[in-house]
XYZ file of C-alpha atoms in Angstrom:
296
model
C 156.639 152.474 61.865
C 159.633 152.905 59.622
C 162.928 153.584 61.361
C 165.984 154.801 59.551
C 168.247 151.728 59.269
C 171.809 151.806 60.470
C 173.020 151.150 56.964
C 172.367 154.807 56.172
C 174.829 155.713 58.877
C 177.497 153.597 57.269
C 176.717 155.023 53.850
C 177.149 158.576 55.098
C 180.327 157.635 56.870
C 181.573 156.063 53.675
C 180.935 159.335 51.857
C 183.119 161.047 54.430
C 185.969 158.580 54.777
C 185.812 156.737 51.469
C 189.120 155.655 50.053
C 190.947 152.628 48.752
C 191.258 149.821 51.311
C 194.587 149.782 53.044
C 196.352 147.728 55.658
C 194.422 149.581 58.374
C 191.075 149.234 56.644
C 189.712 147.376 59.639
C 190.002 150.648 61.601
C 188.240 152.790 58.989
C 184.467 152.646 59.722
C 183.637 154.405 56.466
C 185.124 151.613 54.419
C 183.314 148.774 56.182
C 179.835 147.282 56.117
C 177.793 147.613 59.257
C 178.086 144.807 61.753
C 174.299 144.424 61.852
C 174.307 143.696 58.118
C 177.111 141.199 58.471
C 175.291 139.366 61.246
C 171.924 139.320 59.486
C 171.872 135.548 59.312
C 172.237 135.318 63.054
C 171.152 138.732 64.278
C 173.195 138.459 67.428
C 175.520 141.450 67.045
C 175.619 143.806 70.006
C 178.422 146.251 70.567
C 179.374 147.271 74.108
C 182.195 149.729 73.524
C 180.559 153.022 72.630
C 177.537 154.941 73.955
C 175.923 158.131 72.637
C 173.412 160.718 73.836
C 171.629 163.743 72.354
C 169.358 166.380 73.836
C 167.285 168.918 71.877
C 164.494 171.331 72.784
C 161.116 169.570 73.044
C 159.373 172.226 70.915
C 160.713 174.010 67.840
C 158.718 176.806 66.222
C 158.846 177.095 62.457
C 160.789 180.227 61.583
C 161.852 180.695 65.204
C 165.257 181.337 66.746
C 168.076 178.892 67.300
C 167.553 176.451 70.162
C 170.449 174.978 72.121
C 171.197 171.259 71.827
C 173.962 168.987 73.039
C 175.447 165.607 72.188
C 178.166 163.323 73.469
C 179.900 159.995 72.864
C 181.664 157.899 75.484
C 184.119 155.043 75.073
C 182.992 152.502 77.653
C 185.172 149.718 76.302
C 188.587 148.528 77.349
C 190.391 149.514 74.153
C 191.096 152.832 72.553
C 189.091 153.545 69.429
C 191.307 154.936 66.631
C 188.418 156.763 64.886
C 184.882 157.575 66.008
C 182.704 159.235 63.381
C 179.956 161.346 64.965
C 176.936 162.472 62.993
C 173.704 164.293 63.939
C 170.546 164.767 61.889
C 166.743 165.136 62.244
C 164.434 162.549 60.760
C 160.772 161.593 60.672
C 159.448 158.369 62.127
C 156.712 157.488 59.665
C 155.306 154.630 57.667
C 155.392 156.484 54.364
C 157.608 154.932 51.682
C 159.178 158.274 50.758
C 159.227 160.560 53.813
C 160.420 164.155 53.444
C 164.031 164.920 54.218
C 163.912 166.687 57.571
C 167.245 168.348 56.909
C 165.451 170.610 54.424
C 163.436 172.059 57.297
C 165.558 171.589 60.427
C 169.062 173.047 60.296
C 171.876 172.115 62.672
C 175.093 173.932 63.516
C 178.013 172.726 65.633
C 180.370 174.819 67.729
C 183.874 174.979 66.287
C 187.171 175.080 68.172
C 187.513 178.829 67.596
C 184.073 179.514 69.115
C 182.192 179.960 65.837
C 179.420 177.902 64.307
C 179.566 175.487 61.384
C 176.457 174.276 59.589
C 176.282 170.535 59.098
C 176.208 169.548 55.453
C 174.369 166.674 53.790
C 176.638 164.131 55.464
C 175.571 165.439 58.925
C 179.176 165.028 60.032
C 180.290 166.571 63.326
C 183.591 164.900 64.191
C 185.951 162.054 63.293
C 188.709 161.628 65.839
C 190.212 159.046 68.221
C 188.483 158.310 71.513
C 190.402 156.694 74.330
C 188.972 154.146 76.713
C 186.834 155.872 79.349
C 186.862 159.214 77.497
C 183.746 161.300 76.821
C 183.559 163.911 74.098
C 180.770 166.507 74.253
C 179.493 168.608 71.357
C 177.634 171.897 71.543
C 174.902 172.191 68.916
C 172.044 174.467 68.016
C 168.927 173.632 66.011
C 166.403 175.781 64.161
C 163.333 175.123 61.992
C 163.563 177.244 58.842
C 160.215 176.307 57.288
C 156.890 174.606 57.853
C 157.142 170.863 57.565
C 154.507 169.330 55.265
C 151.672 167.731 57.162
C 152.980 164.198 57.388
C 151.849 161.736 60.051
C 154.695 160.666 62.284
C 156.921 161.808 65.093
C 159.935 164.069 64.681
C 163.175 162.782 66.151
C 166.746 163.909 66.339
C 169.405 161.228 65.944
C 173.049 161.074 66.935
C 175.306 158.204 65.908
C 178.837 157.274 66.786
C 180.465 154.812 64.377
C 183.695 152.915 64.962
C 185.538 149.968 63.441
C 184.650 146.625 64.983
C 184.814 142.914 64.204
C 182.022 140.367 64.003
C 182.762 136.709 64.747
C 180.449 134.112 63.261
C 179.284 131.736 65.977
C 179.351 128.590 63.807
C 182.722 128.989 62.116
C 184.462 131.556 64.337
C 185.341 133.590 61.257
C 185.953 137.288 61.981
C 184.734 139.967 59.595
C 185.669 143.679 59.990
C 182.553 145.823 60.188
C 181.253 149.115 61.548
C 179.754 149.236 65.005
C 177.186 151.951 65.642
C 176.063 153.548 68.891
C 172.696 155.288 68.280
C 170.901 157.934 70.343
C 167.560 159.654 69.751
C 165.540 162.491 71.212
C 162.024 163.539 70.205
C 160.789 167.030 69.480
C 157.696 168.694 68.109
C 157.451 171.353 65.404
C 154.842 174.035 65.928
C 153.578 176.452 63.337
C 153.709 180.146 64.246
C 150.481 181.590 65.602
C 148.498 183.545 63.008
C 146.135 185.295 65.415
C 146.742 186.854 68.774
C 145.172 184.908 71.639
C 142.411 186.582 73.557
C 143.923 187.857 76.793
C 142.459 186.328 79.887
C 141.676 188.517 82.876
C 144.355 188.167 85.529
C 142.370 189.596 88.422
C 140.092 187.531 90.597
C 136.373 187.891 90.336
C 134.924 190.257 92.960
C 133.171 188.477 95.813
C 129.479 189.287 96.131
C 128.708 191.362 99.218
C 126.934 189.513 102.031
C 124.495 192.326 102.758
C 121.820 193.236 100.295
C 121.845 196.834 99.122
C 119.565 199.100 101.178
C 116.763 200.387 98.966
C 116.579 204.130 98.684
C 113.507 205.450 100.504
C 111.219 207.320 98.196
C 109.541 210.279 99.851
C 105.794 209.967 99.750
C 104.038 213.020 98.377
C 102.633 215.199 101.153
C 98.887 215.596 100.912
C 98.114 219.247 100.320
C 95.095 220.638 102.090
C 92.391 221.683 99.753
C 91.600 225.364 99.935
C 88.626 226.151 102.111
C 85.748 227.034 99.948
C 83.346 229.751 101.106
C 79.816 228.404 100.784
C 77.810 230.256 98.211
C 74.631 231.746 99.625
C 71.819 231.789 97.108
C 69.751 234.956 97.582
C 66.039 234.459 98.052
C 63.736 235.876 95.405
C 62.416 238.510 97.745
C 65.763 239.816 98.769
C 67.175 242.559 96.661
C 70.759 242.296 95.583
C 72.717 244.273 98.062
C 76.214 245.502 97.458
C 78.927 243.270 98.853
C 79.938 244.377 102.312
C 83.136 246.321 102.493
C 85.597 244.494 104.760
C 86.313 246.314 107.929
C 89.727 247.759 108.298
C 91.336 248.750 111.483
C 92.208 252.365 111.532
C 95.409 253.451 113.173
C 95.264 254.475 116.742
C 94.407 258.116 117.413
C 97.396 260.060 118.603
C 95.205 261.617 121.245
C 94.598 258.291 122.943
C 91.010 257.628 121.692
C 90.151 254.620 119.621
C 89.475 255.373 115.963
C 86.101 254.666 114.530
C 86.085 251.334 112.650
C 84.022 250.183 109.687
C 83.355 253.644 108.181
C 85.026 256.108 105.980
C 84.489 259.696 104.803
C 82.546 258.513 101.785
C 80.197 256.340 103.788
C 78.383 259.236 105.609
C 77.071 261.106 102.499
C 75.915 257.825 101.026
C 73.956 256.904 104.127
C 72.329 260.397 104.283
C 71.272 260.190 100.658
C 69.745 256.767 101.217
C 67.731 258.066 104.189
C 66.422 261.015 102.223
C 65.219 258.776 99.429
C 63.386 256.592 101.947
C 61.544 259.617 103.418
C 60.577 260.885 100.005
C 59.222 257.479 99.064
C 57.135 257.276 102.240
C 55.670 260.739 101.668
C 54.708 259.857 98.158
C 52.797 256.827 99.356
C 50.812 258.854 101.888
C 49.832 261.452 99.305
C 48.619 258.769 96.948
C 46.398 257.186 99.576
C 44.824 260.540 100.549
C 43.912 261.282 96.926
C 42.167 257.923 96.549
C 39.955 258.747 99.488
């Protein structure tokens, strides 16, 4: 991985506090090389006078709202520091030789003394002021992603540095060289792209429990067997029988008002018919007798 070297911190500080060296140049961190560069041959420089911290939101959405952040520097040494230069900036931890400048995508603003907000410029400068021994200075920040970061492998980090004037003493000669001590702090965050589609809502209710009892089947009424109509047997007339008229069903006559039972099975038309039938039978018998007598 490629980490942003501390020399960039000194270079930015130099852009802020650059000026001709003076008698107090040893107290101007912007006019000095970094102590880590001075001690390159030995690599034993460690400062123990200043600490720093930074805290940003773990997730930043591209094009989203401002997210609160905070930073602080503390003088843990025994001497007062005449000037501490505080800077804050996002950067990308990547192995690419030319990583994108995160400040083009992640903007930072710092709270001013009058309660307003001031956007950090290209120097990422927040403050440059004295810091007494044991004193802590806290800064209120806010961070926002203004665009989609190109797809570059690596982790996004937010850095805070406090720079102050220090002195490096060479261990072999004891020579002292004024240089800039740096107290770094980092916090990681992730940039998310805005959602393009709405997520499918998930049901919030619990699934209904299956009932323990099985549903009772609905009884289907069986069709009632209908009795077949009683058929009257057909009587086949014998060849010798003559077709007789169908009998007239007997009807019950109303009771006689005089108390006698009414005659049943006859009517006024039945009597003349019966008399005519008897007369025809007598005439037929007489005709037969006359015919027999003539043959004799």
